[in-house]
Amino acid sequence: MKHRRWLLAGLLLALLWAAPASAQNRIIVRTTLGQAGLESLLQPLCLLQVCNVVGPLDGNLGQLFLITTSLDATTLLNLLRPLGGIVDGELDQLLSLIGGLNVVGTPPSALTDSAPADYHGTTVWHGYANQPAAVRVGVPTAQSQFSVFGTGFIVADIDTGVDPNHPALAGVLLGNGVRLPSYDFTNNQAGASELNDLSPADSSSIHSCSPSPTCQPAKVNQSSAAILDQSSAAILDTNPKYAAFGHGTMVMGVIHLVAPQASLLPLKAFHSDGTGYLSDILRAIYYAVTNQANVINMSFDFKSYSPELATALNYASQKTLICGASAGNEGQNIVVYPAGLRSSVMGVASTTDSDTRSSFSNYGSAVVWVAAPGEGIVTTYPFNTYAAGWGTSFSAPFVSGTSALLHNKQSTNEAQAATAIAHAQPLPDSTLGHGRLDIVQALQSISPADFSISTNPTTATITAGQVATYTVTLTPINAFSQTIALTCGGEPPASNCTIAPPAVTLNGANPATATVTLQTTARAAAPAGFVATGPFSGASAARLGWIVAWIAGLLVWAMLCHLGLVSRPGRGLAAALGLVTFSLALYSCGGNSSGSSPGTPPGGPPPPASLTLSSVTLTPATVNGGVPSTGLVTLSGAAPSGGAVVTLSSSNTSVATVPASVTVPAGASSARFPVATTAVSSQTAVTISASYGSGSQQSAVLTVTPATSAPTLTSLTVNPTSVNGGNRSTGTVTLSSPAPAGGVVVSLSSSNTSVATVPVPPSVNIPGGAASASFPVTTMTVSATTTSTITGSYAGVQQSAVLTITPQPTSGPSLTSLTLNPASVTGSSSSIGTVALNGTAPAGGAGVVVSLSSSNSAGAAVPPSVTILAGATSATFTVTTVAVPTATTSTISASYNGVTLTDVLTITPVPPPGTPAGTYPLTITGTAGALSHGTSPTLVVK
């Protein structure tokens, strides 16, 4: 290596040393050697000439460096590139902000509207806050409708700096003691004041003024006119070293106009004459990333491609920064940078007041993502005044400010922001990308119209038998204006929940309300230990009186016998008296051991002849096909002991189905039932009928309409969630609503295809009208337990589930499922458990013995094992429970051949008659198409 370096140095001497030292040249080098290693590498190359490693351009990354040298820059680059540790290099370009076709036009009237106006806590000129360009792109509407102002996010601007004392900007400028220092890369110092570029004499000679006949907009450079006195404007306009003075303050003002509460980070990479080095721009980009900026604005362009600029902006994009840049002012369909780096930057063209392309604006798909106003834009200017600017430099910050607003709605990266901003106003000119910026549409694309739902009070406390009332408030979000159907759930036993009105239509601006009424049933009062089996009539009271009298007589006679006051024959009479007493008591109870009256069946008295079916209602009465409705049957009075069975039917079971019947619980007057619907191609009316007793019938009409919104992917499940390698699991994908005609295709993938694979091609089709579909997941044998995440994707939404693959048992089938039916029982009731194998139990033996256990054997007991007979794949067993005072659970486990499966059984206490005391979380649900939101008030019943 040493010989190679000295050889190169000799070549350099032969080529260059005969010539006198040239002016300082600059190159940008990427290396893996670090600064010290790079300096060591340069030492034999430069010999007597100057080669200085100025420092890193990429902050703490330490891979990108600026080298200044008196050698020919191209020759030095060619010598460096083949050496070990050198990745690449390029010349450091000197760039310029000025030039182009953009020139000052007629100053807008808003520039002289200096009436004070409050703009989000800061006093600004009225013409600035309310200018036509802001209204055209939707700034005030977006801020008010979405309540977004850029709060909490940082927008960096790589430019000429800023006037840090401008009253409109001072409160949000980073570096004014807010959070972190802005930086001046042209002078390598903290702070980014462009006032430092003025000479002391010029600085003291420039004065602002209030708009008046003697103080009108004055041209201060090629593309800007400011409110300054004529002598001050002349200092700036006639001096080339101030050709770009104020540019940074003006761009910052536009960002602040769109996102007034975003923090602004000025990064000074250009001098007031408009010149700046590529190396300083690179330093500013890495600085913005390091200091947690969210957006970078770049209101400049140049024609030469820079690999390191592309690398820096790609790095910023990977760190989720959003970058916007001006498309340039040459009026041509050409490629300029950074706007030409479309994978990581949004290029912005300029439009006129009439939404046509500005004559000076570059155009074409290579550099333009979207357009924004860029003529006569009123904005901030140094010396506490305001100016109007012409150029794509003032179009780009509209997009950068919008990016900060997007961050307020959700965490957003470059690709997501570009997709949202592409929701623009279409223009006839197809060369202006996706059209003219529309901030409202951009925000709506990531914040679709929606609604919220709340209840008041959040908790209601009543005594059984009383009514609880809640007010439901539905509030539109993002101009939501659809009809919302309301349903009630979670109500306690022996209660009835109604909502009036059952559906509410929002107007997009104002909240609407509905009233929820929950009627409970009083509990029967009875002395402890005494259970009334029916109405306590006068005859029953008389019988009870006879029993008490005979028992009292018996007690008196027994006492007399004990004292010897009754003869032996008299004692025989006492025995006879006892027998008569018992017979009378038996008669008073109805003469039989069942306690039923003669002629009354053991199940209790028949329903009262006067009880009829009063009504059947459906909520909502109109649904999209595939969306359920809820039916409510109401009797004319309380259901008798044993409940009242109401028969149900549907006139069109291909569209809407109901259960065969619904039981109104004893003591209640109503009960709910589900109505399932299927997708339809046209609006269909279905009559739901209910009947009770003889001749008591009611009906209601359900209107089923075609689905109006595209479904989304809501879940992906696998069953079983754990299999032995080589066995299959079944995946199921579910949509929020039935698939449209033609069906939808859900893409599938497996995170570990060496152990689990999905079908080929990797997708599953959900047929039109269906809301779900299943697919096989094939697994391979494994030596150790491992997992694979199965993922489904549709319409930008992903859902996933984890499948566990275990080693195959030594031989024979393995246990694949354990289920309990029902999964919740009342204490003293039983549940049926089922265990299943992935194959048949081996023949020629006693079958497969599956061990069973319960985590709470005091509440739920299982046999120690269950046998799956030879040739069978499953067996059932009984889970017996005991009465419990409060709800409890028990985990039932089944084990065979190294595989253990579990399921949970819930045991609830027997409810008392009427509405039981307790705390009940209710659910009030609002549904509009595919949107569904709920609120959960609490009901406390004493």
Short mmCIF file of N, CA and C in Angstrom, two decimals, residues 722-786:
data_model
loop_
_atom_site.label_atom_id
_atom_site.label_comp_id
_atom_site.label_asym_id
_atom_site.label_seq_id
_atom_site.Cartn_x
_atom_site.Cartn_y
_atom_site.Cartn_z
N SER A 722 -52.33 -23.48 17.14
CA SER A 722 -51.11 -24.28 17.35
C SER A 722 -51.33 -25.65 16.72
N VAL A 723 -50.40 -26.07 15.87
CA VAL A 723 -50.50 -27.38 15.23
C VAL A 723 -49.15 -28.07 15.29
N ASN A 724 -49.19 -29.41 15.21
CA ASN A 724 -47.95 -30.15 15.03
C ASN A 724 -47.47 -29.97 13.60
N GLY A 725 -46.17 -29.82 13.41
CA GLY A 725 -45.64 -29.64 12.08
C GLY A 725 -46.09 -30.74 11.14
N GLY A 726 -46.49 -30.35 9.92
CA GLY A 726 -47.04 -31.29 8.96
C GLY A 726 -48.55 -31.28 8.91
N ASN A 727 -49.19 -30.69 9.92
CA ASN A 727 -50.64 -30.58 9.94
C ASN A 727 -51.07 -29.21 9.44
N ARG A 728 -52.34 -29.12 9.07
CA ARG A 728 -52.86 -27.87 8.55
C ARG A 728 -53.61 -27.09 9.62
N SER A 729 -53.60 -25.78 9.45
CA SER A 729 -54.49 -24.89 10.19
C SER A 729 -55.36 -24.19 9.14
N THR A 730 -56.46 -23.65 9.57
CA THR A 730 -57.35 -22.95 8.65
C THR A 730 -57.37 -21.47 8.99
N GLY A 731 -57.06 -20.64 8.02
CA GLY A 731 -57.12 -19.19 8.21
C GLY A 731 -58.45 -18.65 7.71
N THR A 732 -58.91 -17.61 8.35
CA THR A 732 -60.16 -16.96 7.95
C THR A 732 -59.94 -15.46 7.91
N VAL A 733 -60.29 -14.83 6.78
CA VAL A 733 -60.24 -13.37 6.65
C VAL A 733 -61.67 -12.85 6.65
N THR A 734 -61.88 -11.74 7.33
CA THR A 734 -63.23 -11.19 7.48
C THR A 734 -63.23 -9.71 7.11
N LEU A 735 -64.26 -9.31 6.34
CA LEU A 735 -64.43 -7.91 5.94
C LEU A 735 -65.42 -7.21 6.86
N SER A 736 -65.40 -5.89 6.81
CA SER A 736 -66.32 -5.09 7.61
C SER A 736 -67.75 -5.16 7.08
N SER A 737 -67.91 -5.54 5.81
CA SER A 737 -69.23 -5.67 5.20
C SER A 737 -69.09 -6.62 4.01
N PRO A 738 -70.19 -7.12 3.48
CA PRO A 738 -70.10 -8.09 2.38
C PRO A 738 -69.33 -7.55 1.18
N ALA A 739 -68.63 -8.46 0.51
CA ALA A 739 -67.86 -8.08 -0.67
C ALA A 739 -68.81 -7.68 -1.80
N PRO A 740 -68.39 -6.72 -2.63
CA PRO A 740 -69.22 -6.32 -3.76
C PRO A 740 -69.28 -7.42 -4.82
N ALA A 741 -70.14 -7.22 -5.80
CA ALA A 741 -70.25 -8.18 -6.89
C ALA A 741 -68.88 -8.38 -7.53
N GLY A 742 -68.53 -9.64 -7.79
CA GLY A 742 -67.22 -9.96 -8.33
C GLY A 742 -66.23 -10.36 -7.26
N GLY A 743 -66.59 -10.06 -5.98
CA GLY A 743 -65.74 -10.46 -4.88
C GLY A 743 -64.52 -9.58 -4.71
N VAL A 744 -63.73 -9.86 -3.67
CA VAL A 744 -62.48 -9.16 -3.43
C VAL A 744 -61.38 -10.19 -3.20
N VAL A 745 -60.16 -9.81 -3.54
CA VAL A 745 -59.01 -10.69 -3.39
C VAL A 745 -58.14 -10.16 -2.25
N VAL A 746 -57.94 -10.97 -1.24
CA VAL A 746 -57.09 -10.62 -0.10
C VAL A 746 -55.74 -11.30 -0.29
N SER A 747 -54.68 -10.50 -0.32
CA SER A 747 -53.33 -11.05 -0.46
C SER A 747 -52.88 -11.68 0.85
N LEU A 748 -52.14 -12.78 0.73
CA LEU A 748 -51.69 -13.52 1.91
C LEU A 748 -50.18 -13.64 1.91
N SER A 749 -49.62 -13.76 3.11
CA SER A 749 -48.19 -14.01 3.22
C SER A 749 -47.90 -14.69 4.55
N SER A 750 -46.76 -15.37 4.59
CA SER A 750 -46.28 -16.02 5.81
C SER A 750 -44.90 -15.47 6.11
N SER A 751 -44.67 -15.12 7.39
CA SER A 751 -43.37 -14.55 7.76
C SER A 751 -42.27 -15.60 7.80
N ASN A 752 -42.65 -16.89 7.80
CA ASN A 752 -41.65 -17.95 7.91
C ASN A 752 -42.08 -19.10 7.00
N THR A 753 -41.80 -18.96 5.71
CA THR A 753 -42.27 -19.95 4.74
C THR A 753 -41.56 -21.30 4.87
N SER A 754 -40.52 -21.36 5.68
CA SER A 754 -39.86 -22.64 5.87
C SER A 754 -40.66 -23.56 6.79
N VAL A 755 -41.62 -22.99 7.51
CA VAL A 755 -42.43 -23.82 8.42
C VAL A 755 -43.92 -23.71 8.15
N ALA A 756 -44.39 -22.63 7.48
CA ALA A 756 -45.82 -22.47 7.22
C ALA A 756 -46.00 -21.72 5.91
N THR A 757 -46.85 -22.24 5.03
CA THR A 757 -47.09 -21.61 3.74
C THR A 757 -48.58 -21.39 3.53
N VAL A 758 -48.88 -20.36 2.75
CA VAL A 758 -50.25 -20.04 2.37
C VAL A 758 -50.46 -20.51 0.93
N PRO A 759 -51.70 -20.49 0.41
CA PRO A 759 -51.94 -21.02 -0.94
C PRO A 759 -51.11 -20.30 -2.00
N VAL A 760 -50.95 -20.96 -3.14
CA VAL A 760 -50.30 -20.38 -4.32
C VAL A 760 -51.34 -20.30 -5.42
N PRO A 761 -51.60 -19.10 -6.01
CA PRO A 761 -51.00 -17.82 -5.65
C PRO A 761 -51.39 -17.41 -4.24
N PRO A 762 -50.58 -16.54 -3.61
CA PRO A 762 -50.81 -16.21 -2.19
C PRO A 762 -51.98 -15.25 -2.00
N SER A 763 -53.20 -15.75 -2.15
CA SER A 763 -54.37 -14.90 -1.99
C SER A 763 -55.58 -15.78 -1.74
N VAL A 764 -56.65 -15.15 -1.26
CA VAL A 764 -57.92 -15.84 -1.08
C VAL A 764 -59.02 -14.91 -1.57
N ASN A 765 -60.00 -15.45 -2.25
CA ASN A 765 -61.10 -14.67 -2.81
C ASN A 765 -62.32 -14.74 -1.90
N ILE A 766 -62.84 -13.58 -1.52
CA ILE A 766 -64.09 -13.51 -0.78
C ILE A 766 -65.18 -13.24 -1.81
N PRO A 767 -66.09 -14.18 -2.03
CA PRO A 767 -67.09 -14.02 -3.10
C PRO A 767 -68.00 -12.83 -2.84
N GLY A 768 -68.57 -12.30 -3.91
CA GLY A 768 -69.53 -11.20 -3.78
C GLY A 768 -70.68 -11.59 -2.87
N GLY A 769 -71.02 -10.72 -1.94
CA GLY A 769 -72.10 -10.99 -0.99
C GLY A 769 -71.65 -11.65 0.28
N ALA A 770 -70.43 -12.22 0.30
CA ALA A 770 -69.91 -12.86 1.51
C ALA A 770 -69.01 -11.87 2.25
N ALA A 771 -68.89 -12.06 3.57
CA ALA A 771 -68.06 -11.18 4.37
C ALA A 771 -66.78 -11.85 4.82
N SER A 772 -66.62 -13.14 4.55
CA SER A 772 -65.41 -13.83 4.98
C SER A 772 -65.12 -15.00 4.07
N ALA A 773 -63.89 -15.49 4.15
CA ALA A 773 -63.49 -16.67 3.40
C ALA A 773 -62.34 -17.34 4.15
N SER A 774 -62.20 -18.63 3.95
CA SER A 774 -61.15 -19.40 4.63
C SER A 774 -60.13 -19.89 3.64
N PHE A 775 -58.95 -20.20 4.15
CA PHE A 775 -57.87 -20.70 3.32
C PHE A 775 -57.01 -21.63 4.16
N PRO A 776 -56.35 -22.60 3.53
CA PRO A 776 -55.51 -23.53 4.30
C PRO A 776 -54.12 -22.93 4.57
N VAL A 777 -53.58 -23.27 5.71
CA VAL A 777 -52.19 -22.96 6.03
C VAL A 777 -51.46 -24.28 6.21
N THR A 778 -50.54 -24.56 5.33
CA THR A 778 -49.80 -25.82 5.35
C THR A 778 -48.52 -25.66 6.16
N THR A 779 -48.25 -26.60 7.05
CA THR A 779 -47.05 -26.50 7.87
C THR A 779 -46.10 -27.66 7.56
N MET A 780 -44.84 -27.45 7.90
CA MET A 780 -43.81 -28.46 7.72
C MET A 780 -43.36 -28.98 9.10
N THR A 781 -42.79 -30.16 9.09
CA THR A 781 -42.29 -30.72 10.34
C THR A 781 -41.16 -29.86 10.88
N VAL A 782 -41.11 -29.73 12.18
CA VAL A 782 -40.08 -28.93 12.85
C VAL A 782 -39.47 -29.75 13.96
N SER A 783 -38.26 -29.40 14.30
CA SER A 783 -37.58 -30.09 15.41
C SER A 783 -37.78 -29.38 16.73
N ALA A 784 -38.18 -28.11 16.66
CA ALA A 784 -38.44 -27.33 17.87
C ALA A 784 -39.62 -26.41 17.60
N THR A 785 -40.32 -26.04 18.64
CA THR A 785 -41.48 -25.18 18.49
C THR A 785 -41.07 -23.84 17.89
N THR A 786 -41.80 -23.41 16.86
CA THR A 786 -41.52 -22.14 16.20
C THR A 786 -42.83 -21.48 15.80
#
